[in-house]
């Protein structure tokens, strides 16, 4: 089957034929229907995040079940599924305490399936699976617990986006921050994930939603998803601008959704006394933010991370499906460009070049 393989950071993905072995017990063979262009894959491509290579990237995906391994009961051939990049083991401390997005078994087996082997290879050379999804390919073998069934007529691109940016962004607003009605919110970075934080804030009836981005096109686009104000940090100091828009206090909630020490610091400083800073972006390895601990104490700020929207994928992705079907969140409007798998390097140039919304691979 065809897949886009990353051999070395800094090099383009190679779209080529590689082999995919059949699913083992507890695994599912999926024909990919759509795969979203998320910045997390780009961090690996650029070497900003370490990963075992070579690897098939892609963690925002959906598809159709072709075949199931022994013991699989959750899905059957023909089912349409959203793929979760944090499948769960069901036995570790985090799975048992309602935080399956932090599953230990998953996090201790990076680049492989749960049994520490790969189904992907080229001849004798092992190829790793990013997030146990690896959907920049025609097909994938994934754990059963990484499959979330959806109706057979639910569109693949929208399903794929629920697989990452929608759940990550909306979840950060509703499950992690639990934004309260009327509160002030600043979202720093308005790409695929940030736009979903914005619509999550709107869903929670936030009072003011301040979109912060270096790209004017993204700021205009953010207004369609619920932003009430915009700030371009290339034109003015974002901390001062957010304070000015919040009566001098700072925002009740700030979200960092780009991935850098600098934007984490902006989010930290722009939160009011007693405010909450939620870090969603993944900064490059070693790019540590300097946080004044005295300010943390004396201003009683809360600094927290949010992984996968602090959602439990199997339980909460169907909630995202319902919110979309009820017209409470917009996913159609997020999808601004579609690509073929062999155009993937262009798709990543476009995300870095400031394209608005989300690109999605729809032809494999
Ligand atoms: P994206 O590239 O679509 O969006 C990033 C946005 O940040 C862009 O609009 C860009 O213009 C803007 N930006 C760049 N520099 C900025 C600055 N100095 N100030 C304000 N805005 C700035 O990326 P994405 O796919 O939305 O992902 C965003 C981040 O979230 C990435 O780091 C990604 O790896 C991470 N992520 C985290 C999770 C999680 O579970 N926490 C899940 C998915 C993605
Ligand atoms: Zn993602």
mmCIF file with all atom_site columns, N, CA and C in Angstrom, residues 111-148:
data_model
loop_
_atom_site.group_PDB
_atom_site.id
_atom_site.type_symbol
_atom_site.label_atom_id
_atom_site.label_alt_id
_atom_site.label_comp_id
_atom_site.label_asym_id
_atom_site.label_entity_id
_atom_site.label_seq_id
_atom_site.pdbx_PDB_ins_code
_atom_site.Cartn_x
_atom_site.Cartn_y
_atom_site.Cartn_z
_atom_site.occupancy
_atom_site.B_iso_or_equiv
_atom_site.pdbx_formal_charge
_atom_site.auth_seq_id
_atom_site.auth_comp_id
_atom_site.auth_asym_id
_atom_site.auth_atom_id
_atom_site.pdbx_PDB_model_num
ATOM 1   N N  . UNK A 1 111 ? 5.556   4.876  18.932 1.00 0.00 ? 111 UNK A N  1
ATOM 2   C CA . UNK A 1 111 ? 6.021   4.451  17.601 1.00 0.00 ? 111 UNK A CA 1
ATOM 3   C C  . UNK A 1 111 ? 5.651   3.036  17.212 1.00 0.00 ? 111 UNK A C  1
ATOM 4   N N  . UNK A 1 112 ? 5.050   2.294  18.152 1.00 0.00 ? 112 UNK A N  1
ATOM 5   C CA . UNK A 1 112 ? 4.668   0.909  17.841 1.00 0.00 ? 112 UNK A CA 1
ATOM 6   C C  . UNK A 1 112 ? 3.220   0.704  18.274 1.00 0.00 ? 112 UNK A C  1
ATOM 7   N N  . UNK A 1 113 ? 2.718   -0.491 18.045 1.00 0.00 ? 113 UNK A N  1
ATOM 8   C CA . UNK A 1 113 ? 1.417   -0.837 18.627 1.00 0.00 ? 113 UNK A CA 1
ATOM 9   C C  . UNK A 1 113 ? 1.668   -1.297 20.069 1.00 0.00 ? 113 UNK A C  1
ATOM 10  N N  . UNK A 1 114 ? 0.589   -1.696 20.764 1.00 0.00 ? 114 UNK A N  1
ATOM 11  C CA . UNK A 1 114 ? 0.748   -1.989 22.202 1.00 0.00 ? 114 UNK A CA 1
ATOM 12  C C  . UNK A 1 114 ? 1.772   -3.098 22.486 1.00 0.00 ? 114 UNK A C  1
ATOM 13  N N  . UNK A 1 115 ? 1.943   -4.037 21.547 1.00 0.00 ? 115 UNK A N  1
ATOM 14  C CA . UNK A 1 115 ? 2.879   -5.151 21.815 1.00 0.00 ? 115 UNK A CA 1
ATOM 15  C C  . UNK A 1 115 ? 4.327   -4.810 21.456 1.00 0.00 ? 115 UNK A C  1
ATOM 16  N N  . UNK A 1 116 ? 4.593   -3.528 21.228 1.00 0.00 ? 116 UNK A N  1
ATOM 17  C CA . UNK A 1 116 ? 5.939   -3.020 20.927 1.00 0.00 ? 116 UNK A CA 1
ATOM 18  C C  . UNK A 1 116 ? 6.478   -3.492 19.578 1.00 0.00 ? 116 UNK A C  1
ATOM 19  N N  . UNK A 1 117 ? 5.604   -3.959 18.694 1.00 0.00 ? 117 UNK A N  1
ATOM 20  C CA . UNK A 1 117 ? 6.043   -4.280 17.337 1.00 0.00 ? 117 UNK A CA 1
ATOM 21  C C  . UNK A 1 117 ? 5.271   -3.383 16.368 1.00 0.00 ? 117 UNK A C  1
ATOM 22  N N  . UNK A 1 118 ? 5.729   -3.377 15.116 1.00 0.00 ? 118 UNK A N  1
ATOM 23  C CA . UNK A 1 118 ? 5.020   -2.589 14.108 1.00 0.00 ? 118 UNK A CA 1
ATOM 24  C C  . UNK A 1 118 ? 4.390   -3.536 13.086 1.00 0.00 ? 118 UNK A C  1
ATOM 25  N N  . UNK A 1 119 ? 3.295   -3.101 12.488 1.00 0.00 ? 119 UNK A N  1
ATOM 26  C CA . UNK A 1 119 ? 2.739   -3.832 11.347 1.00 0.00 ? 119 UNK A CA 1
ATOM 27  C C  . UNK A 1 119 ? 3.286   -3.252 10.055 1.00 0.00 ? 119 UNK A C  1
ATOM 28  N N  . UNK A 1 120 ? 3.901   -2.080 10.155 1.00 0.00 ? 120 UNK A N  1
ATOM 29  C CA . UNK A 1 120 ? 4.442   -1.391 8.986  1.00 0.00 ? 120 UNK A CA 1
ATOM 30  C C  . UNK A 1 120 ? 5.893   -1.779 8.790  1.00 0.00 ? 120 UNK A C  1
ATOM 31  N N  . UNK A 1 121 ? 6.271   -2.088 7.543  1.00 0.00 ? 121 UNK A N  1
ATOM 32  C CA . UNK A 1 121 ? 7.691   -2.300 7.238  1.00 0.00 ? 121 UNK A CA 1
ATOM 33  C C  . UNK A 1 121 ? 7.925   -2.176 5.751  1.00 0.00 ? 121 UNK A C  1
ATOM 34  N N  . UNK A 1 122 ? 9.194   -2.005 5.417  1.00 0.00 ? 122 UNK A N  1
ATOM 35  C CA . UNK A 1 122 ? 9.578   -2.022 4.009  1.00 0.00 ? 122 UNK A CA 1
ATOM 36  C C  . UNK A 1 122 ? 10.667  -3.072 3.906  1.00 0.00 ? 122 UNK A C  1
ATOM 37  N N  . UNK A 1 123 ? 10.319  -4.229 3.329  1.00 0.00 ? 123 UNK A N  1
ATOM 38  C CA . UNK A 1 123 ? 11.245  -5.361 3.384  1.00 0.00 ? 123 UNK A CA 1
ATOM 39  C C  . UNK A 1 123 ? 11.488  -5.693 4.841  1.00 0.00 ? 123 UNK A C  1
ATOM 40  N N  . UNK A 1 124 ? 12.765  -5.730 5.235  1.00 0.00 ? 124 UNK A N  1
ATOM 41  C CA . UNK A 1 124 ? 13.092  -6.051 6.633  1.00 0.00 ? 124 UNK A CA 1
ATOM 42  C C  . UNK A 1 124 ? 13.123  -4.825 7.524  1.00 0.00 ? 124 UNK A C  1
ATOM 43  N N  . UNK A 1 125 ? 12.975  -3.654 6.939  1.00 0.00 ? 125 UNK A N  1
ATOM 44  C CA . UNK A 1 125 ? 13.117  -2.430 7.734  1.00 0.00 ? 125 UNK A CA 1
ATOM 45  C C  . UNK A 1 125 ? 11.793  -2.063 8.401  1.00 0.00 ? 125 UNK A C  1
ATOM 46  N N  . UNK A 1 126 ? 11.844  -1.952 9.716  1.00 0.00 ? 126 UNK A N  1
ATOM 47  C CA . UNK A 1 126 ? 10.675  -1.618 10.512 1.00 0.00 ? 126 UNK A CA 1
ATOM 48  C C  . UNK A 1 126 ? 10.301  -0.151 10.274 1.00 0.00 ? 126 UNK A C  1
ATOM 49  N N  . UNK A 1 127 ? 9.020   0.110  10.117 1.00 0.00 ? 127 UNK A N  1
ATOM 50  C CA . UNK A 1 127 ? 8.543   1.495  9.985  1.00 0.00 ? 127 UNK A CA 1
ATOM 51  C C  . UNK A 1 127 ? 7.559   1.742  11.127 1.00 0.00 ? 127 UNK A C  1
ATOM 52  N N  . UNK A 1 128 ? 7.751   2.870  11.827 1.00 0.00 ? 128 UNK A N  1
ATOM 53  C CA . UNK A 1 128 ? 6.964   3.130  13.035 1.00 0.00 ? 128 UNK A CA 1
ATOM 54  C C  . UNK A 1 128 ? 5.618   3.772  12.733 1.00 0.00 ? 128 UNK A C  1
ATOM 55  N N  . UNK A 1 129 ? 4.719   3.610  13.705 1.00 0.00 ? 129 UNK A N  1
ATOM 56  C CA . UNK A 1 129 ? 3.345   4.130  13.596 1.00 0.00 ? 129 UNK A CA 1
ATOM 57  C C  . UNK A 1 129 ? 3.238   5.354  14.503 1.00 0.00 ? 129 UNK A C  1
ATOM 58  N N  . UNK A 1 130 ? 2.992   6.533  13.934 1.00 0.00 ? 130 UNK A N  1
ATOM 59  C CA . UNK A 1 130 ? 2.854   7.734  14.765 1.00 0.00 ? 130 UNK A CA 1
ATOM 60  C C  . UNK A 1 130 ? 1.502   7.700  15.492 1.00 0.00 ? 130 UNK A C  1
ATOM 61  N N  . UNK A 1 131 ? 1.552   7.809  16.806 1.00 0.00 ? 131 UNK A N  1
ATOM 62  C CA . UNK A 1 131 ? 0.325   7.852  17.611 1.00 0.00 ? 131 UNK A CA 1
ATOM 63  C C  . UNK A 1 131 ? -0.543  6.600  17.497 1.00 0.00 ? 131 UNK A C  1
ATOM 64  N N  . UNK A 1 132 ? 0.066   5.484  17.054 1.00 0.00 ? 132 UNK A N  1
ATOM 65  C CA . UNK A 1 132 ? -0.701  4.247  16.804 1.00 0.00 ? 132 UNK A CA 1
ATOM 66  C C  . UNK A 1 132 ? -1.827  4.490  15.799 1.00 0.00 ? 132 UNK A C  1
ATOM 67  N N  . UNK A 1 133 ? -1.665  5.549  14.978 1.00 0.00 ? 133 UNK A N  1
ATOM 68  C CA . UNK A 1 133 ? -2.662  5.842  13.943 1.00 0.00 ? 133 UNK A CA 1
ATOM 69  C C  . UNK A 1 133 ? -2.016  5.708  12.562 1.00 0.00 ? 133 UNK A C  1
ATOM 70  N N  . UNK A 1 134 ? -0.968  6.533  12.311 1.00 0.00 ? 134 UNK A N  1
ATOM 71  C CA . UNK A 1 134 ? -0.222  6.451  11.043 1.00 0.00 ? 134 UNK A CA 1
ATOM 72  C C  . UNK A 1 134 ? -1.159  6.505  9.834  1.00 0.00 ? 134 UNK A C  1
ATOM 73  N N  . UNK A 1 135 ? -1.949  7.585  9.764  1.00 0.00 ? 135 UNK A N  1
ATOM 74  C CA . UNK A 1 135 ? -2.992  7.638  8.724  1.00 0.00 ? 135 UNK A CA 1
ATOM 75  C C  . UNK A 1 135 ? -2.567  8.384  7.467  1.00 0.00 ? 135 UNK A C  1
ATOM 76  N N  . UNK A 1 136 ? -1.295  8.779  7.339  1.00 0.00 ? 136 UNK A N  1
ATOM 77  C CA . UNK A 1 136 ? -0.842  9.312  6.048  1.00 0.00 ? 136 UNK A CA 1
ATOM 78  C C  . UNK A 1 136 ? -0.495  8.117  5.159  1.00 0.00 ? 136 UNK A C  1
ATOM 79  N N  . UNK A 1 137 ? -1.503  7.318  4.896  1.00 0.00 ? 137 UNK A N  1
ATOM 80  C CA . UNK A 1 137 ? -1.328  6.058  4.180  1.00 0.00 ? 137 UNK A CA 1
ATOM 81  C C  . UNK A 1 137 ? -2.695  5.599  3.676  1.00 0.00 ? 137 UNK A C  1
ATOM 82  N N  . UNK A 1 138 ? -2.679  4.676  2.742  1.00 0.00 ? 138 UNK A N  1
ATOM 83  C CA . UNK A 1 138 ? -3.963  4.159  2.242  1.00 0.00 ? 138 UNK A CA 1
ATOM 84  C C  . UNK A 1 138 ? -4.676  3.316  3.292  1.00 0.00 ? 138 UNK A C  1
ATOM 85  N N  . UNK A 1 139 ? -3.887  2.634  4.128  1.00 0.00 ? 139 UNK A N  1
ATOM 86  C CA . UNK A 1 139 ? -4.473  1.748  5.145  1.00 0.00 ? 139 UNK A CA 1
ATOM 87  C C  . UNK A 1 139 ? -3.659  1.839  6.435  1.00 0.00 ? 139 UNK A C  1
ATOM 88  N N  . UNK A 1 140 ? -4.252  1.365  7.524  1.00 0.00 ? 140 UNK A N  1
ATOM 89  C CA . UNK A 1 140 ? -3.533  1.351  8.801  1.00 0.00 ? 140 UNK A CA 1
ATOM 90  C C  . UNK A 1 140 ? -4.013  0.160  9.623  1.00 0.00 ? 140 UNK A C  1
ATOM 91  N N  . UNK A 1 141 ? -3.149  -0.291 10.528 1.00 0.00 ? 141 UNK A N  1
ATOM 92  C CA . UNK A 1 141 ? -3.585  -1.248 11.555 1.00 0.00 ? 141 UNK A CA 1
ATOM 93  C C  . UNK A 1 141 ? -3.464  -0.518 12.883 1.00 0.00 ? 141 UNK A C  1
ATOM 94  N N  . UNK A 1 142 ? -4.575  -0.471 13.613 1.00 0.00 ? 142 UNK A N  1
ATOM 95  C CA . UNK A 1 142 ? -4.655  0.309  14.850 1.00 0.00 ? 142 UNK A CA 1
ATOM 96  C C  . UNK A 1 142 ? -5.248  -0.559 15.964 1.00 0.00 ? 142 UNK A C  1
ATOM 97  N N  . UNK A 1 143 ? -5.020  -0.171 17.234 1.00 0.00 ? 143 UNK A N  1
ATOM 98  C CA . UNK A 1 143 ? -5.664  -0.918 18.323 1.00 0.00 ? 143 UNK A CA 1
ATOM 99  C C  . UNK A 1 143 ? -7.188  -0.738 18.277 1.00 0.00 ? 143 UNK A C  1
ATOM 100 N N  . UNK A 1 144 ? -7.881  -1.745 18.701 1.00 0.00 ? 144 UNK A N  1
ATOM 101 C CA . UNK A 1 144 ? -9.346  -1.675 18.747 1.00 0.00 ? 144 UNK A CA 1
ATOM 102 C C  . UNK A 1 144 ? -9.816  -0.466 19.564 1.00 0.00 ? 144 UNK A C  1
ATOM 103 N N  . UNK A 1 145 ? -9.108  -0.180 20.666 1.00 0.00 ? 145 UNK A N  1
ATOM 104 C CA . UNK A 1 145 ? -9.546  0.923  21.533 1.00 0.00 ? 145 UNK A CA 1
ATOM 105 C C  . UNK A 1 145 ? -9.247  2.292  20.927 1.00 0.00 ? 145 UNK A C  1
ATOM 106 N N  . UNK A 1 146 ? -8.595  2.290  19.763 1.00 0.00 ? 146 UNK A N  1
ATOM 107 C CA . UNK A 1 146 ? -8.366  3.543  19.043 1.00 0.00 ? 146 UNK A CA 1
ATOM 108 C C  . UNK A 1 146 ? -9.409  3.776  17.966 1.00 0.00 ? 146 UNK A C  1
ATOM 109 N N  . UNK A 1 147 ? -10.446 2.936  17.935 1.00 0.00 ? 147 UNK A N  1
ATOM 110 C CA . UNK A 1 147 ? -11.510 3.073  16.923 1.00 0.00 ? 147 UNK A CA 1
ATOM 111 C C  . UNK A 1 147 ? -12.789 3.546  17.596 1.00 0.00 ? 147 UNK A C  1
ATOM 112 N N  . UNK A 1 148 ? -13.314 4.671  17.139 1.00 0.00 ? 148 UNK A N  1
ATOM 113 C CA . UNK A 1 148 ? -14.577 5.193  17.674 1.00 0.00 ? 148 UNK A CA 1
ATOM 114 C C  . UNK A 1 148 ? -15.595 5.156  16.530 1.00 0.00 ? 148 UNK A C  1
#
